[in-house]
XYZ file of C-alpha atoms in Angstrom:
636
model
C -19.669 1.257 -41.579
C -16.789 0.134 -44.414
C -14.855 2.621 -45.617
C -14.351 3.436 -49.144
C -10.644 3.115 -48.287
C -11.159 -0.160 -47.408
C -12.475 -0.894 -51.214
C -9.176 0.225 -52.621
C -6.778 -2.584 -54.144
C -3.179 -3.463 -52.870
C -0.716 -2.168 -55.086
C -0.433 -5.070 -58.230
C 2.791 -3.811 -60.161
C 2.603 -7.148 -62.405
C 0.018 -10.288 -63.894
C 1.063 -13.462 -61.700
C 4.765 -14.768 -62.705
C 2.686 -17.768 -64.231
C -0.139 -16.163 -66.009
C -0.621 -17.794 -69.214
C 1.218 -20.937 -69.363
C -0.787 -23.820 -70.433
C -2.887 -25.865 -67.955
C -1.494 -29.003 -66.760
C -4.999 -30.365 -65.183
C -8.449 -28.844 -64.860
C -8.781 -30.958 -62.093
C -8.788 -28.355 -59.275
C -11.367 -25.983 -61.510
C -13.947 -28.604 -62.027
C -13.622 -29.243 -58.224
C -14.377 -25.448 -57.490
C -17.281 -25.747 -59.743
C -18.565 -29.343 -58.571
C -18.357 -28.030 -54.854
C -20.247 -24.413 -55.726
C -23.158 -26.056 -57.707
C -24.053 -28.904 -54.726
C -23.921 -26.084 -52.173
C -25.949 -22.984 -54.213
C -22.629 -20.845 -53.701
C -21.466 -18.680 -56.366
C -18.385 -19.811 -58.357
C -16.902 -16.347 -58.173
C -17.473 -16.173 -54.446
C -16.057 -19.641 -53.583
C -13.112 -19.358 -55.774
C -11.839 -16.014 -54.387
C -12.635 -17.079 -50.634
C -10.089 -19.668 -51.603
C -7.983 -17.238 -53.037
C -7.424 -15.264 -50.270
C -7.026 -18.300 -48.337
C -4.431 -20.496 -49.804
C -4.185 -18.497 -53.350
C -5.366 -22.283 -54.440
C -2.503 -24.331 -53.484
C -3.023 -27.355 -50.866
C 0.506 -27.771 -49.993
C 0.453 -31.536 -50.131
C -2.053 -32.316 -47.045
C 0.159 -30.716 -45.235
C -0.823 -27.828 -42.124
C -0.644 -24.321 -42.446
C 1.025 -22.407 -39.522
C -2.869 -22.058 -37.832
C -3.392 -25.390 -38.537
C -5.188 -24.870 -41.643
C -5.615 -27.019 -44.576
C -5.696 -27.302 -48.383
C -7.243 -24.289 -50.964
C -9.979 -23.659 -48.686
C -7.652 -23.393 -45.854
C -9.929 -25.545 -43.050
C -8.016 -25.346 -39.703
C -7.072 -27.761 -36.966
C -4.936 -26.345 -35.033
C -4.719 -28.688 -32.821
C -1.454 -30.449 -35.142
C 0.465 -27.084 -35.912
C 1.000 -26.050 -32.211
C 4.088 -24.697 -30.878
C 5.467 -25.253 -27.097
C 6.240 -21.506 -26.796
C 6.588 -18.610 -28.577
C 10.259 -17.808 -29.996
C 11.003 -14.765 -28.295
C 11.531 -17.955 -25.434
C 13.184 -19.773 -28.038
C 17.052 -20.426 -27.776
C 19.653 -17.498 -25.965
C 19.079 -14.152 -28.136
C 18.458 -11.223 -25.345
C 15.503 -9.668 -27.288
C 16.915 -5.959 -26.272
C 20.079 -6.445 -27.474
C 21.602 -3.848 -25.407
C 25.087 -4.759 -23.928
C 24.536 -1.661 -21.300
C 22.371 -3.556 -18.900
C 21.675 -7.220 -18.045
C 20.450 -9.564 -20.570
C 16.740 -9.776 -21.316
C 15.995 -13.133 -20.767
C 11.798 -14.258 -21.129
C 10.379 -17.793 -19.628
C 8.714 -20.324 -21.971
C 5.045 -20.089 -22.380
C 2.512 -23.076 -22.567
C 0.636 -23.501 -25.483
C -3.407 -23.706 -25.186
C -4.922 -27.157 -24.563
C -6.992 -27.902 -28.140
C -10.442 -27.442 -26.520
C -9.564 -23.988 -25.807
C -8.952 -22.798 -29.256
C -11.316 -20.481 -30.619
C -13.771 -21.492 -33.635
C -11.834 -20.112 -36.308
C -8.931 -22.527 -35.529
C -11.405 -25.320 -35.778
C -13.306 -25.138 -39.063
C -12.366 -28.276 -40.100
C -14.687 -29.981 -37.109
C -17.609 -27.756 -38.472
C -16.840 -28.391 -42.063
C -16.722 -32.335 -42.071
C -20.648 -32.204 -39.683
C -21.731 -30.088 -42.903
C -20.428 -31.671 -45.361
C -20.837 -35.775 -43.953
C -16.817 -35.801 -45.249
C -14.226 -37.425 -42.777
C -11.768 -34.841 -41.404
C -9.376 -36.675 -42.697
C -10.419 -36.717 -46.854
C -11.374 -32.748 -45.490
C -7.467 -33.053 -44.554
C -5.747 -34.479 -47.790
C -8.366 -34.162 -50.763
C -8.557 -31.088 -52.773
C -11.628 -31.378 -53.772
C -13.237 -32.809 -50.310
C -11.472 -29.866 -48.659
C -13.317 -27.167 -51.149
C -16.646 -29.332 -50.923
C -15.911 -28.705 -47.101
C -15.673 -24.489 -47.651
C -18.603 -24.373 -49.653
C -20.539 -26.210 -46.914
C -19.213 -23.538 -44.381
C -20.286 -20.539 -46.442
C -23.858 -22.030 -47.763
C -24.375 -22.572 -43.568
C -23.434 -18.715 -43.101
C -25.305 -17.580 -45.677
C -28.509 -19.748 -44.053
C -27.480 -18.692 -40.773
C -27.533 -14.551 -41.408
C -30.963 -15.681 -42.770
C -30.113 -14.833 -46.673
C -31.345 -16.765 -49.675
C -28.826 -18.589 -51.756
C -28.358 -15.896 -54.478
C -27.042 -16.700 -57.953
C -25.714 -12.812 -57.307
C -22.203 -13.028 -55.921
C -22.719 -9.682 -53.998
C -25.625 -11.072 -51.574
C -22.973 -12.754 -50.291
C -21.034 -10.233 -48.439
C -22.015 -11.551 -45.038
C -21.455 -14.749 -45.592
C -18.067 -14.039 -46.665
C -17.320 -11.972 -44.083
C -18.320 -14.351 -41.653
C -16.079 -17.376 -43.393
C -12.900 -14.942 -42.056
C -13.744 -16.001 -38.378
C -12.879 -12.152 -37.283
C -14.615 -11.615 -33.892
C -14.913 -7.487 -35.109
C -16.862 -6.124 -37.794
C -13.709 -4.052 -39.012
C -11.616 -7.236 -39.452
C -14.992 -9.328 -41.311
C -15.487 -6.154 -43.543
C -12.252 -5.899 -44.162
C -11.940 -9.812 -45.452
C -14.903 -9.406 -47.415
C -13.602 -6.674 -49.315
C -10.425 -8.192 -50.194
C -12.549 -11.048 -51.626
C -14.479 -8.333 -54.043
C -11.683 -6.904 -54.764
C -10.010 -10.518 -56.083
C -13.763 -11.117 -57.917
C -13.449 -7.315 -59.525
C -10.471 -7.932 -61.269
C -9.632 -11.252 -61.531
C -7.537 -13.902 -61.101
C -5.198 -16.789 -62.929
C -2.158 -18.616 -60.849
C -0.463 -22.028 -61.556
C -1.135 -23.864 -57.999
C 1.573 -25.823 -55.750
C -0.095 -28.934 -57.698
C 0.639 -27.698 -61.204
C -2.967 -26.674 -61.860
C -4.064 -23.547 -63.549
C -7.099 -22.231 -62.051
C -8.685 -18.866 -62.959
C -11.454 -16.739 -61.815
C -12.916 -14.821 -64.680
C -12.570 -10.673 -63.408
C -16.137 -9.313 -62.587
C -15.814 -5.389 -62.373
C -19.369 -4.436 -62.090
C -20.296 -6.848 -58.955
C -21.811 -4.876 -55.848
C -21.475 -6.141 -52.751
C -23.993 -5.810 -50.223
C -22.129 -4.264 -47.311
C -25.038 -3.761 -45.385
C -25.113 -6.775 -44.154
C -22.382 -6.584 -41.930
C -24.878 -5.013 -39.902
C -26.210 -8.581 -39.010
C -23.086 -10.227 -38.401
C -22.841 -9.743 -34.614
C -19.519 -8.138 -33.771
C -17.798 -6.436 -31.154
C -16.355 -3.153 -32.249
C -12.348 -3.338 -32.349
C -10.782 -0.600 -30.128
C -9.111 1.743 -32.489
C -8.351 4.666 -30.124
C -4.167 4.858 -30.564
C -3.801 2.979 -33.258
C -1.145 3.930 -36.084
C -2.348 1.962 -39.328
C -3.505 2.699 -42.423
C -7.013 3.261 -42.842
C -7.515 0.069 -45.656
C -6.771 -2.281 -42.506
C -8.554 -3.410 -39.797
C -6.252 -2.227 -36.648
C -7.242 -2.725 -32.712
C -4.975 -1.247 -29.686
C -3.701 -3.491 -27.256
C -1.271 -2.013 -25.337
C 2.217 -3.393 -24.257
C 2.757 -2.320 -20.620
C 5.314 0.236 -19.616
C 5.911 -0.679 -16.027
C 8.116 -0.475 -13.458
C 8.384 -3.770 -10.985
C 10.784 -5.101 -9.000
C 14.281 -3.400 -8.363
C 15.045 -1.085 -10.850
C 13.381 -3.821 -13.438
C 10.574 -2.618 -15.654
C 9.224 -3.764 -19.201
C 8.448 -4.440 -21.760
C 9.670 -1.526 -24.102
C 11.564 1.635 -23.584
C 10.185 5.436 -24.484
C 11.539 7.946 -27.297
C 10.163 10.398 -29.250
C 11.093 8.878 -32.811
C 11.619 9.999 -35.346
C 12.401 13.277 -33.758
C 15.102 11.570 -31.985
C 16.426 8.991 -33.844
C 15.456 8.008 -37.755
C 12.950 5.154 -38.009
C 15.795 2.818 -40.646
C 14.449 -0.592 -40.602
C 10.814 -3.173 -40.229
C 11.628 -5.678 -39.133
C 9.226 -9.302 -39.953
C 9.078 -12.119 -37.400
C 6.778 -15.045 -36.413
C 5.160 -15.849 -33.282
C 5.914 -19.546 -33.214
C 2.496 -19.091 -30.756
C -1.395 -18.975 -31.472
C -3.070 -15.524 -31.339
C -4.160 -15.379 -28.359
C -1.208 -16.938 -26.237
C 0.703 -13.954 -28.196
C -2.015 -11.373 -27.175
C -1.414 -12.535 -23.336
C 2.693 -12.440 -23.904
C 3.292 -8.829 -25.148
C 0.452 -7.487 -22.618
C 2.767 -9.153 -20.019
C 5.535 -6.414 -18.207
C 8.160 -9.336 -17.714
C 7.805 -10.094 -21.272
C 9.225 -7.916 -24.479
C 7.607 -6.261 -26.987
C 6.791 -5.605 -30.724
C 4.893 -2.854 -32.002
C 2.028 -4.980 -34.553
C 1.164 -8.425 -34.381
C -0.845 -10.052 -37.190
C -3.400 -12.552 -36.954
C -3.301 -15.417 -40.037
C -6.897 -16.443 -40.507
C -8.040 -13.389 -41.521
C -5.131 -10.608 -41.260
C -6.543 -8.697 -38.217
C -3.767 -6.451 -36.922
C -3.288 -5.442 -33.334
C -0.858 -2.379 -31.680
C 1.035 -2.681 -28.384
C 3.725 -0.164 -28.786
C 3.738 3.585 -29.865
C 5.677 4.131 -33.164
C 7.139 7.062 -31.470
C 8.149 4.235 -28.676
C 11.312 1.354 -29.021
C 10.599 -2.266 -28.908
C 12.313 -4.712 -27.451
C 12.339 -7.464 -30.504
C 15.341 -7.690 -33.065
C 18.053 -8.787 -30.419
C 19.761 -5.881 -31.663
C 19.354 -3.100 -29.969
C 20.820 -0.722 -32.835
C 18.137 -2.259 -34.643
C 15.398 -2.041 -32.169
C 15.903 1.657 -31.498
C 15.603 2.148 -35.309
C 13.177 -0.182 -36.461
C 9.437 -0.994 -36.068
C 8.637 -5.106 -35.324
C 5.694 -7.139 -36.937
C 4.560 -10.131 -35.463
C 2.943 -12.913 -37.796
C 1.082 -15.422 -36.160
C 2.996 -18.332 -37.286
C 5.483 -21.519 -36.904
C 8.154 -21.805 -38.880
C 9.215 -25.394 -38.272
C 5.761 -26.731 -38.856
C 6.136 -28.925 -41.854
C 5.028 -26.583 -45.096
C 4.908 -23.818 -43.186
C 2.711 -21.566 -45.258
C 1.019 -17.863 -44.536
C -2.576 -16.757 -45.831
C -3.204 -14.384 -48.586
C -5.042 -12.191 -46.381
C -2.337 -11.523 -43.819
C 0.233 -11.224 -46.983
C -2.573 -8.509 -48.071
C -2.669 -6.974 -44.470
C 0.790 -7.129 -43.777
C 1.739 -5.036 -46.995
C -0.727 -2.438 -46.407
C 1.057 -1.697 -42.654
C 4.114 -2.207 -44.126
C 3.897 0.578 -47.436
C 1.856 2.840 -44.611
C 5.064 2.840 -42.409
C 7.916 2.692 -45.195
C 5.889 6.375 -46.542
C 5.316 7.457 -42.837
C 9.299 7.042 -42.259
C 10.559 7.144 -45.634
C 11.695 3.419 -45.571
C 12.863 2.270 -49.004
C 11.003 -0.699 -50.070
C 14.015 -3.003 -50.261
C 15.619 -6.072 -48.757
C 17.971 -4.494 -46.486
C 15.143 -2.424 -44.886
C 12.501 -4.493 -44.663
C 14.385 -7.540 -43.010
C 13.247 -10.747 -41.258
C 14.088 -10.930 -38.030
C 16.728 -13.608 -39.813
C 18.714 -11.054 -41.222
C 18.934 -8.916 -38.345
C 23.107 -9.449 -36.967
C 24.552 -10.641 -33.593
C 25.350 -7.107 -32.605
C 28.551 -8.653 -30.665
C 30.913 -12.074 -31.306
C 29.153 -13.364 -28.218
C 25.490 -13.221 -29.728
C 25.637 -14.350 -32.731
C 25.034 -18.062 -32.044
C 22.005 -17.403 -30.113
C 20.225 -15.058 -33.077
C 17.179 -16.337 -34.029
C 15.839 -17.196 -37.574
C 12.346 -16.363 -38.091
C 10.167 -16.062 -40.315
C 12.735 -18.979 -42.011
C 12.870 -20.136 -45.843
C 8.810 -20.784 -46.421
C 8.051 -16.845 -46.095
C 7.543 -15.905 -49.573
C 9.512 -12.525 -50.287
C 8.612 -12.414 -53.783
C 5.057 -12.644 -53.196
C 5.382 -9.815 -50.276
C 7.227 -7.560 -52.497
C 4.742 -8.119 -55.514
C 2.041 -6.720 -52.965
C 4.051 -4.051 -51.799
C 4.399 -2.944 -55.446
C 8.371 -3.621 -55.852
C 8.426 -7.123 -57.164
C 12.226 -8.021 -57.919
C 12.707 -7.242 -61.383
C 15.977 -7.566 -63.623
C 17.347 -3.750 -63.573
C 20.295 -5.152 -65.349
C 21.764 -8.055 -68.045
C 22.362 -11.853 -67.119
C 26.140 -11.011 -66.726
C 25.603 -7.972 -64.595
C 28.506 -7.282 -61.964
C 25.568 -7.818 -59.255
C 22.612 -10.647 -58.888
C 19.498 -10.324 -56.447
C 18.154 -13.453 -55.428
C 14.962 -14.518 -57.164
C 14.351 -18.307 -58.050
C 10.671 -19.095 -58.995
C 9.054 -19.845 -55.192
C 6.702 -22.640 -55.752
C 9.032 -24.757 -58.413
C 12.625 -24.248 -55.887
C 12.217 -26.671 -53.261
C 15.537 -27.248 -52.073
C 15.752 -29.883 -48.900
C 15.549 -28.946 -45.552
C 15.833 -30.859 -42.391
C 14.701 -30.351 -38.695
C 11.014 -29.339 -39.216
C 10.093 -32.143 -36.480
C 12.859 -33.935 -35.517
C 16.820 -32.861 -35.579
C 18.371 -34.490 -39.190
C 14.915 -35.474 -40.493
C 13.545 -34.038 -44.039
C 11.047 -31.156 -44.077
C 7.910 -31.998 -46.625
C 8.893 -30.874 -50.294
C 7.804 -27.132 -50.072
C 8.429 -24.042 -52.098
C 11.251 -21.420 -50.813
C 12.469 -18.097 -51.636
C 16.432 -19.397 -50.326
C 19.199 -20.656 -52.436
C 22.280 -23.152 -51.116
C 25.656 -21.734 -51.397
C 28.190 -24.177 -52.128
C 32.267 -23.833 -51.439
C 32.703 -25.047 -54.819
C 29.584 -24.944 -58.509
C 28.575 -27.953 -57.767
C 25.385 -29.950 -55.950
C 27.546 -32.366 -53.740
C 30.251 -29.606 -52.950
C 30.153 -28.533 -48.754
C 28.161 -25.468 -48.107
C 30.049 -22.560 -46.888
C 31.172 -21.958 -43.509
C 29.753 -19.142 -40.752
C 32.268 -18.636 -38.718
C 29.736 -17.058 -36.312
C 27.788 -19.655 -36.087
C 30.285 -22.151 -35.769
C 33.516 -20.957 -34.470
C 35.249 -24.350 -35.146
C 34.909 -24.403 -38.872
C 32.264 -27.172 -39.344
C 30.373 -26.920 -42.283
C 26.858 -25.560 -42.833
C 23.699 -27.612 -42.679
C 21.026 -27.901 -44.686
C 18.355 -27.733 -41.346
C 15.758 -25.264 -41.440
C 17.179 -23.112 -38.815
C 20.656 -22.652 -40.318
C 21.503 -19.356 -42.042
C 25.234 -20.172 -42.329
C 24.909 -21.140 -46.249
C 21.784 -19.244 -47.363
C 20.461 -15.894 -49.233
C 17.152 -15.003 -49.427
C 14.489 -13.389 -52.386
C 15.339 -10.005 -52.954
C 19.080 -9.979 -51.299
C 21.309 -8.621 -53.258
C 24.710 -9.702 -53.846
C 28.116 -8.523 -56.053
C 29.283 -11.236 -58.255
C 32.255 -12.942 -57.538
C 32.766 -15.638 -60.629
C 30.334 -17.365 -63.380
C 31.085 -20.950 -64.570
C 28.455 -22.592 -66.705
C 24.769 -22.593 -64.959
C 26.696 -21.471 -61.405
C 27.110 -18.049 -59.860
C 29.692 -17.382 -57.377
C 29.060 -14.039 -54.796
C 31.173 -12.364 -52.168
C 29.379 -13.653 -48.747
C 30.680 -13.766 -45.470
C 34.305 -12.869 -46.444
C 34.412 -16.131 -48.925
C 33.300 -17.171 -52.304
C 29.967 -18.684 -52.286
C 28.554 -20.807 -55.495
C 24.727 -21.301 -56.032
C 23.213 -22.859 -59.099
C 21.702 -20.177 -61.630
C 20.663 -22.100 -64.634
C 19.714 -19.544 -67.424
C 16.561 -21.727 -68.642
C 15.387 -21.707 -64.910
C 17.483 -18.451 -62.750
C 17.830 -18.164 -59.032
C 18.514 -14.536 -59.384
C 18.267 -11.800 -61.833
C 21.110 -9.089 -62.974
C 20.568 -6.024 -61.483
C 22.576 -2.290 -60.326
C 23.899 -1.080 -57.263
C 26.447 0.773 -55.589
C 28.766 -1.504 -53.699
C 32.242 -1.275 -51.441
C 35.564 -2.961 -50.694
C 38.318 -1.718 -48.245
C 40.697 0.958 -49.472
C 43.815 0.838 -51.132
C 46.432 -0.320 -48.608
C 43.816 -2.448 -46.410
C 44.608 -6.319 -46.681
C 41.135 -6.802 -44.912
C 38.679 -4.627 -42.563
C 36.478 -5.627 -39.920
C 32.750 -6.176 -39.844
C 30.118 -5.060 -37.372
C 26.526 -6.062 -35.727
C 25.993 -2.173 -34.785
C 26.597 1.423 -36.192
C 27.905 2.735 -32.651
C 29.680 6.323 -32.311
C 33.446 6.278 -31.635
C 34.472 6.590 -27.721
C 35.023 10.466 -27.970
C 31.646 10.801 -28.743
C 30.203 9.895 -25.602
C 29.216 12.764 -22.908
C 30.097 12.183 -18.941
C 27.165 9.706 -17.728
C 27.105 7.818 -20.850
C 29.125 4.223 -20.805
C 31.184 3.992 -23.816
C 29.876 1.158 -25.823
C 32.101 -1.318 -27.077
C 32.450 -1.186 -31.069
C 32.807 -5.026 -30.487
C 33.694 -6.321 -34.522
C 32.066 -9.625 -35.565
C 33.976 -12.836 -35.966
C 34.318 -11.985 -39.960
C 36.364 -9.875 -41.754
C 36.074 -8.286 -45.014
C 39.139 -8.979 -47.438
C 40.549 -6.741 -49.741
C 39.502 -7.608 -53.671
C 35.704 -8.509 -52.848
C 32.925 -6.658 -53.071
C 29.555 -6.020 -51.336
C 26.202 -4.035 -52.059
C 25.775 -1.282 -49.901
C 22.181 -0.448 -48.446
C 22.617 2.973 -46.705
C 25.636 5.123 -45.150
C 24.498 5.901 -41.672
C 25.975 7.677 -38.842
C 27.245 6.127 -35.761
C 24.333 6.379 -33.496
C 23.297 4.659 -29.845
C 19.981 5.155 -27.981
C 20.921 5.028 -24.019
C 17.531 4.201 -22.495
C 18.719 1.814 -19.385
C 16.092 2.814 -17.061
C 12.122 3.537 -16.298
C 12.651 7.148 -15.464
C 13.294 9.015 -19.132
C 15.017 11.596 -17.634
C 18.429 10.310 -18.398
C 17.867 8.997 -21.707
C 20.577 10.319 -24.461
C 20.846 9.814 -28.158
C 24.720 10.057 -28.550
C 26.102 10.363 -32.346
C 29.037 10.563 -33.447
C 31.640 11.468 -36.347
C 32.163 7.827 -37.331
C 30.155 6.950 -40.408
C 29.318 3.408 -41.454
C 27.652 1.556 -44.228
C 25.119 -1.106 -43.802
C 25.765 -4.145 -46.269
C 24.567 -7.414 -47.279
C 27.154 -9.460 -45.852
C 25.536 -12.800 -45.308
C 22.189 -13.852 -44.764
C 22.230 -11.137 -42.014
C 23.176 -7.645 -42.886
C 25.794 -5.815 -41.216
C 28.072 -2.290 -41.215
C 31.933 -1.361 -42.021
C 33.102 1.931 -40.916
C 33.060 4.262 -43.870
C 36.399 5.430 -43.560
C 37.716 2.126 -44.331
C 35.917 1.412 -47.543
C 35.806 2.435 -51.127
C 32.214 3.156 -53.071
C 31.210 2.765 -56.794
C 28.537 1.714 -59.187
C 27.762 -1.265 -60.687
């Protein structure tokens, strides 16, 4: 029933970024030990349920993006709903593709809060068990882990299992505390949560708390007793996912409808045809199960994994083999492969569970081998850093998963955490400030101009001049008429993420200057507390004789490239341009390349490439690609 590939651990290339330091409080560990003794559960077992929760932080009362709240990550999802999903959201054309009419998709209601499922609702079941009012459940630490301890003592009662001092006769319980409606997903929960008791844990919380879980190597979990839990059995028939997941197929429809309309992806036989280059992370900005009914939908687009937040759970639509219509690029999209997070990024403290973190990574070092997709920021790209691919898009690109995913985390589980490769006065910087300490404001998380909640972030400002109350620096994409960026959640005009990577332009003091979006751009980079660490790269600038070269959203062929049947598409330069004397890190050197898939029958599908070579850069906040001809390569 559970694979012994399920047992094996994600890839840990480090200790926690805060192991050892002193602890401030031992508030939040007497809690975890108060709440296990009242309700018979093991210490071990509570603590790493909590772990793979919230990793022990309670973000201030505040909701996760299923609702749920503090360490032991109770939901009520009733406050973190979102009107629609943001493939609806604002004017990006999810396809991308300038050769046929705009992809447009309709807004889709959210559930009504009595038709959310149980596992967005713990927090109802938690405060009958426990005799605590939602609200303490809501806003106390230590009511909200009282409140988890209630829920797994119940399970454990309920699957008919005495309250063991052993931590492995829990298995069930645990399982059950995931609120997976399959065995695979449950089993797959419970042995993350060994895995965390096996070796160990010690983390410095959101609160300033140490709390630490004492490893346990030799503790055997009862598996067996998933046997008892109930479960429907996941359809895996189809499915392309690593075997230490829990993976289900539900298929995106490939259908024809109306005249000459048909969704929601297009066929291809990658990587045969065309190189898989990029994965591409997004949220839902919807619940599960409105997302489910969206990408099952032909009128709708498509994605090729969503990922479910309570508990990880990952569903297929689209064949990898297949190209989804996602990114809003559709270079991108015919190169890439699209995750869906269940999530809102404009909830206030948006946060993500450990287990979908866990999940997430898995699918995403399974594809990166599958494709040979270097683990690295300008392959593995939110859908924020994904470019307009014309002048005319740009505006409308959307920003998910925003400033509260946390890159540095991800990366650590993927097994490349961000490292220095290089001095503190190295000729390039990648972006790295320490996530839960940098909380730099944002505004717009519920009304326009109003301040998000305090929150970690893995983004750092960039200022026109080194210094706090100096404007940020202009997009001229985003606003053609020169205003300033803004410090609201949704704008990437001023920003660069954990793990981007960046030549350096000028050092004065504690501030860094880098070459972004054609213009100097300041951040502060205090050596007792860094924003980014040194490291080497190769990067360009235009050749000798160029006063400046253009910039681009797409890698397209040149016009004598394309055979008779085959519109020419448009190389279409972004409103930037790349001056002569800076400097920018180059990701790959590609060829130019463009899928033409326009209609339902395949027949008359073409991949046409041609002699123009480009490289991909990080030019912004959003990648992008200068013809290679025009450019000049070295080491740094």
């Amino acid at each position: 029933m559970v694979s012994a590939a399920l047992l094996l651990p994600l890839v840990s290339a480090a200790p926690p970024a805060t192991a050892g330091r002193p602890a401030a409080s031992d508030v939040l560990q007497r809690a975890f030990a108060a709440a296990a003794d009242e309700y018979g559960v093991p210490r071990s077992v509570l603590l790493a349920v909590s772990y793979l929760q919230s990793r022990w932080d309670g973000h201030g009362g505040a909701p996760s993006v299923t609702g749920g709240y503090g360490p032991m990550h109770l939901t009520d999802a009733r406050t973190a709903l979102a009107s629609a999903p943001h493939h609806s959201h604002g004017a990006e054309d999810p396809r991308g593709d300038s050769s046929r009419a705009a992809k447009h998709v309709v807004d889709a209601a959210a559930p009504e809060p009595s038709a959310l499922p149980g596992r967005l609702r713990t927090l109802e079941r938690a405060a009958r068990l426990s005799g605590l009012a939602p609200e303490r459940l809501r806003t106390s630490p230590a009511a909200n882990i009282l409140g988890g301890a209630a829920l797994l003592a119940a399970a454990q009662r309920e699957l008919g299992h005495p309250a063991s001092t052993d931590p492995g006769d829990w298995y069930g319980a645990v399982a059950r505390y995931s609120g997976a409606d399959d065995t695979a997903t449950a089993t797959t929960y419970a042995d993350d949560v060994y895995d965390v008791i096996r070796s160990g844990e010690r983390r410095t919380t959101d609160s300033g708390q140490v709390v630490a879980l004492p490893a346990d190597p030799d503790v055997v979990p009862e598996t067996g007793q998933a046997a008892g839990l109930g479960l429907r059995t996941a359809v895996t028939a189809g499915t392309e996912c690593p075997r230490t997941v829990a993976c289900e197929w539900v298929p995106a429809p490939y259908e024809e409808f109306g005249e000459g309309d048909y969704g929601n992806h297009d066929k291809a036989e990658r990587p045969a045809s065309q190189s898989v280059e990029y994965i591409v992370v997004h949220d839902t900005e919807a619940t599960w199960d409105v997302t489910l009914k969206l990408v099952q939908d032909p009128e709708y687009v498509s994605w090729h994994y969503s990922l479910r937040s309570s508990d990880g759970h990952i569903a297929q639509h689209v064949p990898l083999k297949d190209v989804g219509w996602h990114a809003g690029n559709w270079y991108v999209n015919a190169k890439s492969v699209g995750l869906e997070h269940e999530g809102f990024l404009v909830a206030p403290d948006a946060w993500y569970t450990e287990a979908m973190y866990r999940t997430s990574a898995r699918l995403v070092r399974y594809l990166a081998q599958r494709f040979g997709v270097p683990l690295d920021r300008q392959h593995i790209l939110g859908h924020d850093n994904v470019p307009g691919p014309t002048a005319a898009t740009v505006r409308g690109m959307h920003t998910d998963p925003g400033p509260y995913w946390d890159w540095a985390h991800y990366f650590e589980l993927l097994g490349r955490p961000f490292t220095p490769a290089a001095g503190p006065h190295a000729a390039v910087v990648t972006i790295r400030p320490r996530y839960t300490a940098h909380q730099p404001l944002y505004t717009g998380c519920t009304e326009p101009g109003e301040a998000c909640p305090p929150h970690g972030s893995g983004a750092v400002r960039l200022h026109t001049e080194p210094s706090e109350s100096a404007p940020l620096v202009k997009d001229a994409g985003l606003r053609p008429g020169g205003q300033d960026s803004t410090a609201g959640v949704n704008d990437t005009g001023a920003r660069a993420s954990t793990g981007q990577s960046y030549a350096v332009a000028e050092r004065r003091g504690p501030w860094t200057a880098i070459w972004y979006l054609g213009q100097k751009a300041w951040f502060s980079n205090p050596g007792a507390e860094p924003t980014a660490v040194g490291t080497r790269g190769w990067v360009l600038t235009p050749r000798e004789g160029l006063a400046e070269i253009p910039v681009y959203g797409r890698a397209y062929p040149e016009a004598a490239a394309y055979p008779a049947g085959v519109p020419v598409q448009p190389l279409s330069p972004l409103p930037y341009r790349l001056p002569a004397g800076q400097r920018y890190v180059v990701g790959d050197r590609v060829p130019g390349e463009y899928y033409y898939a326009p209609s339902f029958d395949t027949s008359g599908h073409r991949v046409v490439r041609g002699r123009e070579a480009y490289y991909e850069i990080q030019f912004g906040h959003r990648v992008a690609f200068v013809k290679a001809s025009e450019v000049t390569v070295s080491r740094v």
